[in-house]
Coordinates of C-alpha atoms and ligand atoms in Angstrom, one line a residue:
M17 CA 140.5 183.3 189.1
R18 CA 138.9 186.5 190.1
F19 CA 140.7 186.5 193.3
S20 CA 144.0 185.8 192.0
T21 CA 143.9 188.6 189.2
F22 CA 143.0 190.9 192.1
M23 CA 146.1 189.7 193.9
L24 CA 148.3 190.1 191.0
S25 CA 147.2 193.7 190.3
A26 CA 147.1 194.4 194.0
I27 CA 150.8 193.5 194.1
G28 CA 151.6 195.4 190.7
L29 CA 150.0 198.6 192.2
F30 CA 151.7 198.0 195.6
T31 CA 155.3 197.9 194.1
G32 CA 154.3 200.3 191.6
T33 CA 156.0 198.5 188.5
S34 CA 155.3 196.6 185.5
F35 CA 154.2 193.3 186.7
G36 CA 156.0 190.2 186.2
A37 CA 159.1 190.8 184.3
R38 CA 161.4 187.9 182.9
I39 CA 164.6 188.2 185.1
L40 CA 167.9 186.3 184.5
Q41 CA 170.1 186.5 187.8
S42 CA 173.7 185.7 187.8
N43 CA 176.7 186.4 190.1
D44 CA 180.3 185.8 190.9
D45 CA 180.4 184.2 194.2
G46 CA 178.2 181.0 193.2
W47 CA 174.5 180.1 193.3
A48 CA 174.8 178.9 197.0
E49 CA 175.9 182.4 198.3
L50 CA 173.2 184.6 200.3
Y51 CA 173.4 187.7 198.9
V52 CA 172.2 186.6 195.5
R53 CA 169.4 184.7 197.1
S54 CA 168.1 187.6 199.0
F55 CA 167.8 189.6 195.9
N56 CA 166.1 186.4 194.4
D57 CA 163.7 186.5 197.3
A58 CA 162.8 190.2 196.8
L59 CA 162.4 190.0 193.0
N60 CA 160.1 186.9 193.5
A61 CA 158.3 188.7 196.4
A62 CA 157.7 191.6 194.0
G63 CA 156.1 189.1 191.3
H64 CA 158.7 188.9 188.9
D65 CA 159.5 185.7 186.9
V66 CA 162.9 185.0 187.8
V67 CA 165.7 182.3 186.9
L68 CA 168.6 182.1 188.5
S69 CA 172.0 180.8 186.6
C70 CA 175.2 181.1 188.7
P71 CA 178.7 179.5 189.0
A72 CA 178.6 176.3 190.7
D73 CA 181.2 177.6 193.1
N74 CA 181.5 176.4 196.7
K75 CA 180.1 173.1 195.8
S76 CA 178.6 172.2 199.1
G77 CA 177.5 168.8 198.5
S78 CA 178.4 166.7 195.5
R79 CA 178.0 168.6 192.1
S80 CA 179.4 166.9 189.1
G81 CA 178.7 167.8 185.5
A82 CA 178.3 171.2 183.6
I83 CA 175.0 172.4 185.0
G84 CA 172.6 171.3 187.4
T85 CA 169.5 172.5 189.4
N86 CA 167.9 172.5 192.6
T87 CA 165.5 169.5 192.2
T88 CA 162.7 171.1 194.3
N89 CA 163.1 174.6 192.7
P90 CA 164.2 174.3 189.1
R91 CA 164.6 178.0 188.6
L92 CA 167.8 178.0 190.8
N93 CA 170.4 176.5 188.8
W94 CA 174.3 176.3 188.8
V95 CA 176.6 176.1 185.7
N96 CA 180.1 174.7 186.4
S97 CA 182.1 177.5 184.9
Y98 CA 182.8 181.3 185.0
P99 CA 180.1 184.1 185.8
V100 CA 180.0 184.9 181.9
T101 CA 179.3 181.4 181.2
A102 CA 176.6 181.0 183.9
M103 CA 175.2 184.1 182.4
R104 CA 175.3 182.9 179.0
F105 CA 173.9 179.4 179.7
G106 CA 171.2 181.0 181.6
I107 CA 170.1 183.2 178.8
S108 CA 170.3 180.6 175.8
T109 CA 169.6 177.4 177.5
I110 CA 168.3 177.1 181.1
S111 CA 165.7 179.9 180.7
T112 CA 164.2 178.7 177.6
Q113 CA 162.0 176.0 179.4
F114 CA 160.4 178.8 181.5
W115 CA 160.3 181.5 178.7
N116 CA 159.6 179.7 175.4
G117 CA 162.9 180.9 174.1
Q118 CA 162.2 184.8 174.8
L119 CA 165.2 186.7 176.1
P120 CA 164.8 188.0 179.6
D121 CA 163.5 191.7 180.1
I122 CA 166.7 192.3 182.1
A123 CA 169.7 190.7 183.4
V124 CA 171.2 191.4 186.9
S125 CA 174.3 190.3 188.5
G126 CA 175.3 190.1 192.1
P127 CA 175.2 191.5 194.6
N128 CA 178.6 190.7 194.6
V129 CA 180.3 190.1 198.0
G130 CA 182.6 193.1 198.2
S131 CA 182.8 196.4 196.0
N132 CA 183.5 196.4 192.3
L133 CA 184.8 200.2 191.8
W134 CA 187.1 201.7 189.1
L135 CA 190.2 199.8 188.6
S136 CA 188.7 196.4 189.7
V137 CA 185.7 196.9 187.3
P138 CA 187.5 195.3 184.3
F139 CA 188.4 192.2 186.2
S140 CA 185.2 191.7 188.0
G141 CA 183.1 188.4 187.3
T142 CA 180.1 190.1 188.4
V143 CA 180.5 192.8 186.1
G144 CA 181.5 190.4 183.2
A145 CA 178.3 188.7 183.5
A146 CA 176.4 192.0 183.3
V147 CA 178.5 193.2 180.3
Y148 CA 178.0 189.9 178.4
A149 CA 174.2 190.3 178.6
A150 CA 174.2 193.8 177.3
H151 CA 177.1 193.5 174.9
E152 CA 176.8 189.8 173.6
A153 CA 172.9 189.0 174.1
G154 CA 171.6 192.5 173.7
V155 CA 169.9 192.3 177.2
P156 CA 169.7 195.5 179.2
S157 CA 171.8 194.6 182.6
I158 CA 172.7 195.9 186.1
A159 CA 175.6 194.5 188.1
F160 CA 175.3 195.2 192.1
S161 CA 178.0 194.9 194.3
G162 CA 178.1 195.4 198.4
A163 CA 181.1 196.9 200.3
S164 CA 180.0 194.8 203.3
D165 CA 181.6 191.6 202.7
G166 CA 182.1 188.1 204.2
T167 CA 180.6 185.2 202.1
L168 CA 177.6 183.4 203.9
A169 CA 175.5 180.1 202.5
W170 CA 172.4 180.5 201.2
N171 CA 170.6 178.8 204.2
T172 CA 172.0 181.0 206.9
S173 CA 169.3 181.9 209.1
P174 CA 168.4 184.4 210.1
P175 CA 169.9 186.0 206.9
P176 CA 172.0 189.3 208.4
A177 CA 170.6 192.7 207.8
R178 CA 173.2 193.4 205.0
S179 CA 172.1 190.6 202.8
L180 CA 168.5 191.8 203.2
V181 CA 169.2 195.3 202.6
Y182 CA 171.3 194.7 199.5
G183 CA 168.6 192.4 198.0
E184 CA 165.9 195.0 198.8
L185 CA 167.9 198.1 197.2
A186 CA 168.8 196.0 194.2
R187 CA 165.3 195.1 193.7
R188 CA 164.2 198.6 194.0
L189 CA 166.7 199.9 191.3
T190 CA 165.7 196.9 189.1
D191 CA 162.0 197.7 189.4
A192 CA 162.9 201.5 188.9
V193 CA 164.4 200.7 185.5
L194 CA 161.5 198.4 184.3
A195 CA 159.0 201.1 185.4
S196 CA 160.8 203.5 183.1
G197 CA 159.6 201.5 180.3
K198 CA 161.1 200.0 177.0
P199 CA 163.8 200.2 176.0
Y200 CA 165.0 199.7 179.4
L201 CA 168.4 200.9 179.0
P202 CA 170.3 202.4 176.0
S203 CA 171.8 199.8 173.9
E204 CA 175.6 198.6 174.9
V205 CA 174.9 199.9 178.3
W206 CA 175.0 198.3 181.8
L207 CA 174.6 200.1 185.0
N208 CA 177.5 199.6 187.6
V209 CA 175.8 199.7 191.0
N210 CA 177.9 199.8 194.3
F211 CA 176.3 199.9 197.6
P212 CA 178.2 201.2 200.6
E213 CA 178.4 199.1 203.9
V214 CA 175.3 198.0 205.8
G215 CA 175.8 199.4 209.7
G216 CA 176.2 202.5 211.6
E217 CA 173.6 205.1 210.2
C218 CA 173.0 202.8 207.1
T219 CA 170.9 199.7 208.4
K220 CA 167.7 199.9 206.6
A221 CA 167.1 200.2 202.7
D222 CA 165.4 203.5 203.3
D223 CA 168.4 205.0 204.8
F224 CA 170.3 204.9 201.4
K225 CA 170.3 207.3 198.6
W226 CA 171.0 207.0 194.9
V227 CA 173.9 209.1 193.1
L228 CA 174.6 209.1 189.5
S229 CA 178.4 208.6 189.0
R230 CA 181.2 207.6 186.7
I231 CA 183.6 204.5 186.9
N232 CA 186.8 206.2 186.2
I233 CA 188.4 209.5 187.0
G234 CA 187.2 211.8 184.0
L235 CA 190.4 214.1 183.7
F236 CA 190.8 214.1 180.0
S237 CA 187.3 212.6 179.2
A238 CA 184.6 214.6 177.3
P239 CA 181.9 216.2 179.8
D240 CA 179.4 214.1 181.4
V241 CA 175.7 215.0 181.4
N242 CA 174.7 218.2 182.9
H243 CA 173.7 217.1 186.3
C244 CA 174.0 218.4 190.1
G245 CA 175.1 221.7 188.7
G246 CA 178.2 220.6 186.6
T247 CA 179.3 218.4 183.7
R248 CA 181.4 215.9 185.6
L249 CA 180.0 213.5 187.6
P250 CA 181.6 212.1 191.0
T251 CA 183.4 209.0 190.8
E252 CA 181.8 205.9 191.8
T253 CA 184.6 205.4 194.7
S254 CA 184.1 208.9 195.8
V255 CA 180.2 208.2 196.1
V256 CA 180.6 204.9 197.9
N257 CA 183.4 206.5 200.5
H258 CA 181.3 209.7 201.0
E259 CA 180.0 210.3 204.6
G260 CA 176.4 209.0 204.4
C261 CA 174.9 206.2 202.9
F262 CA 175.3 207.1 199.2
I263 CA 174.9 204.4 196.3
S264 CA 176.9 204.8 193.0
V265 CA 175.2 204.1 190.0
S266 CA 177.4 204.4 187.0
V267 CA 176.3 204.3 183.4
G268 CA 178.9 201.8 182.0
D269 CA 179.6 201.2 178.4
A270 CA 179.4 197.4 177.7
T271 CA 182.0 197.7 174.6
D272 CA 184.9 198.5 176.8
K273 CA 183.6 198.5 180.5
T274 CA 184.5 202.4 180.9
T275 CA 181.8 205.1 181.5
A276 CA 179.2 205.5 178.9
P277 CA 179.0 208.8 177.0
E278 CA 177.1 211.8 177.7
E279 CA 174.2 210.9 175.4
K280 CA 173.7 207.6 177.0
Q281 CA 174.1 209.0 180.7
A282 CA 171.3 211.4 179.8
I283 CA 168.7 208.8 179.0
V284 CA 169.6 206.9 182.2
L285 CA 169.4 210.2 184.1
Q286 CA 166.0 211.0 182.5
K287 CA 164.7 207.3 183.3
L288 CA 166.0 207.4 187.0
G289 CA 165.8 211.0 187.7
N290 CA 163.0 210.8 190.5
L291 CA 165.2 208.3 192.4
L292 CA 168.6 210.1 192.1
T293 CA 169.9 212.8 194.5
C294 CA 173.0 215.1 194.5
L295 CA 176.0 214.4 196.8
P296 CA 176.0 217.0 199.5
Ligands
NAG24 C1 166.5 174.1 197.0 O1 165.0 174.6 197.0 C2 164.4 174.5 198.2 C3 162.9 174.9 197.9 O2 162.9 176.0 197.3 C4 165.1 175.3 199.4 O3 164.3 174.9 200.4 C5 166.6 174.8 199.5 O4 167.0 175.5 200.4 C6 167.1 174.9 198.2 N1 168.6 174.6 198.3 C7 169.6 175.2 197.3 C8 170.8 174.6 197.6 O5 169.5 175.8 196.8
NAG25 C1 181.4 177.1 201.2 O1 182.0 176.1 201.7 C2 182.6 175.8 203.0 C3 183.3 174.6 203.2 O2 182.7 173.6 202.5 C4 181.4 176.3 204.0 O3 181.9 176.3 205.1 C5 180.7 177.7 203.5 O4 179.6 177.9 204.2 C6 180.2 177.7 202.1 N1 179.7 178.9 201.5 C7 178.6 179.0 200.9 C8 178.4 180.3 200.2 O5 177.9 177.9 200.6

């Protein structure tokens, strides 16, 4: 008993976060895809209480029926439907056996295999699942997408660096949001996060830097939060395409999938300030 309590606090100190948050995970590429599993591994290793509910896509093996589970690990589940439905079932049904009907502390989606920037945001299943959580279920949420593509199966061994790096980066941002305290995000907000490619100078999680961005070009939009010497944030596309290893973090408005207003950007900036840098 004493030993495990010590272990738990040691892990809590080590990761510097609130210990054991309830995290509901979904994605667009299917439960058997590797990026979502590397992220799942990273969250579990950090001591979180994670339930995965993803689309059944790419049914390797026979899967009939509406929902199903990995028989040796009931926290890994598939829903034979769209990402939004997998998120909805995960929150309303699948997780109830683990959390006694409590909502997740946070919902995460992805990392998607391929970017979800600007014009693709409204059509993205990864974003749709996160927006469902924030808008319909009132659960703070983050959508992650990675520019390095090529879908891999969950049991690819060894996992390539891109999967491990994206999983670790997604875990770090999730922990930063949790460590910022409740409410973890303003209401009707989701974060749209895009990782650049893993490769070249950007091969380890520590090589990457986080930049506050906006989803769409802000030509006629009201000013953004005052940050990095101006009131117009860079677009997420310009951040991810910038030379270097920059990750875009956009504050999304879950009512319409556009950039959230300045007041909500300011709250996220305050929460994540220590993590964020300015584009050079
Ligand atoms: C099911 O879970 C077991 C135990 O965690 C794991 O070894 C196996 O790879 C999983 N299979 C799938 C398809 O998730
Ligand atoms: C999807 O299915 C194809 C063929 O059945 C297989 O080669 C591939 O590895 C699968 N991908 C995943 C992510 O399971």
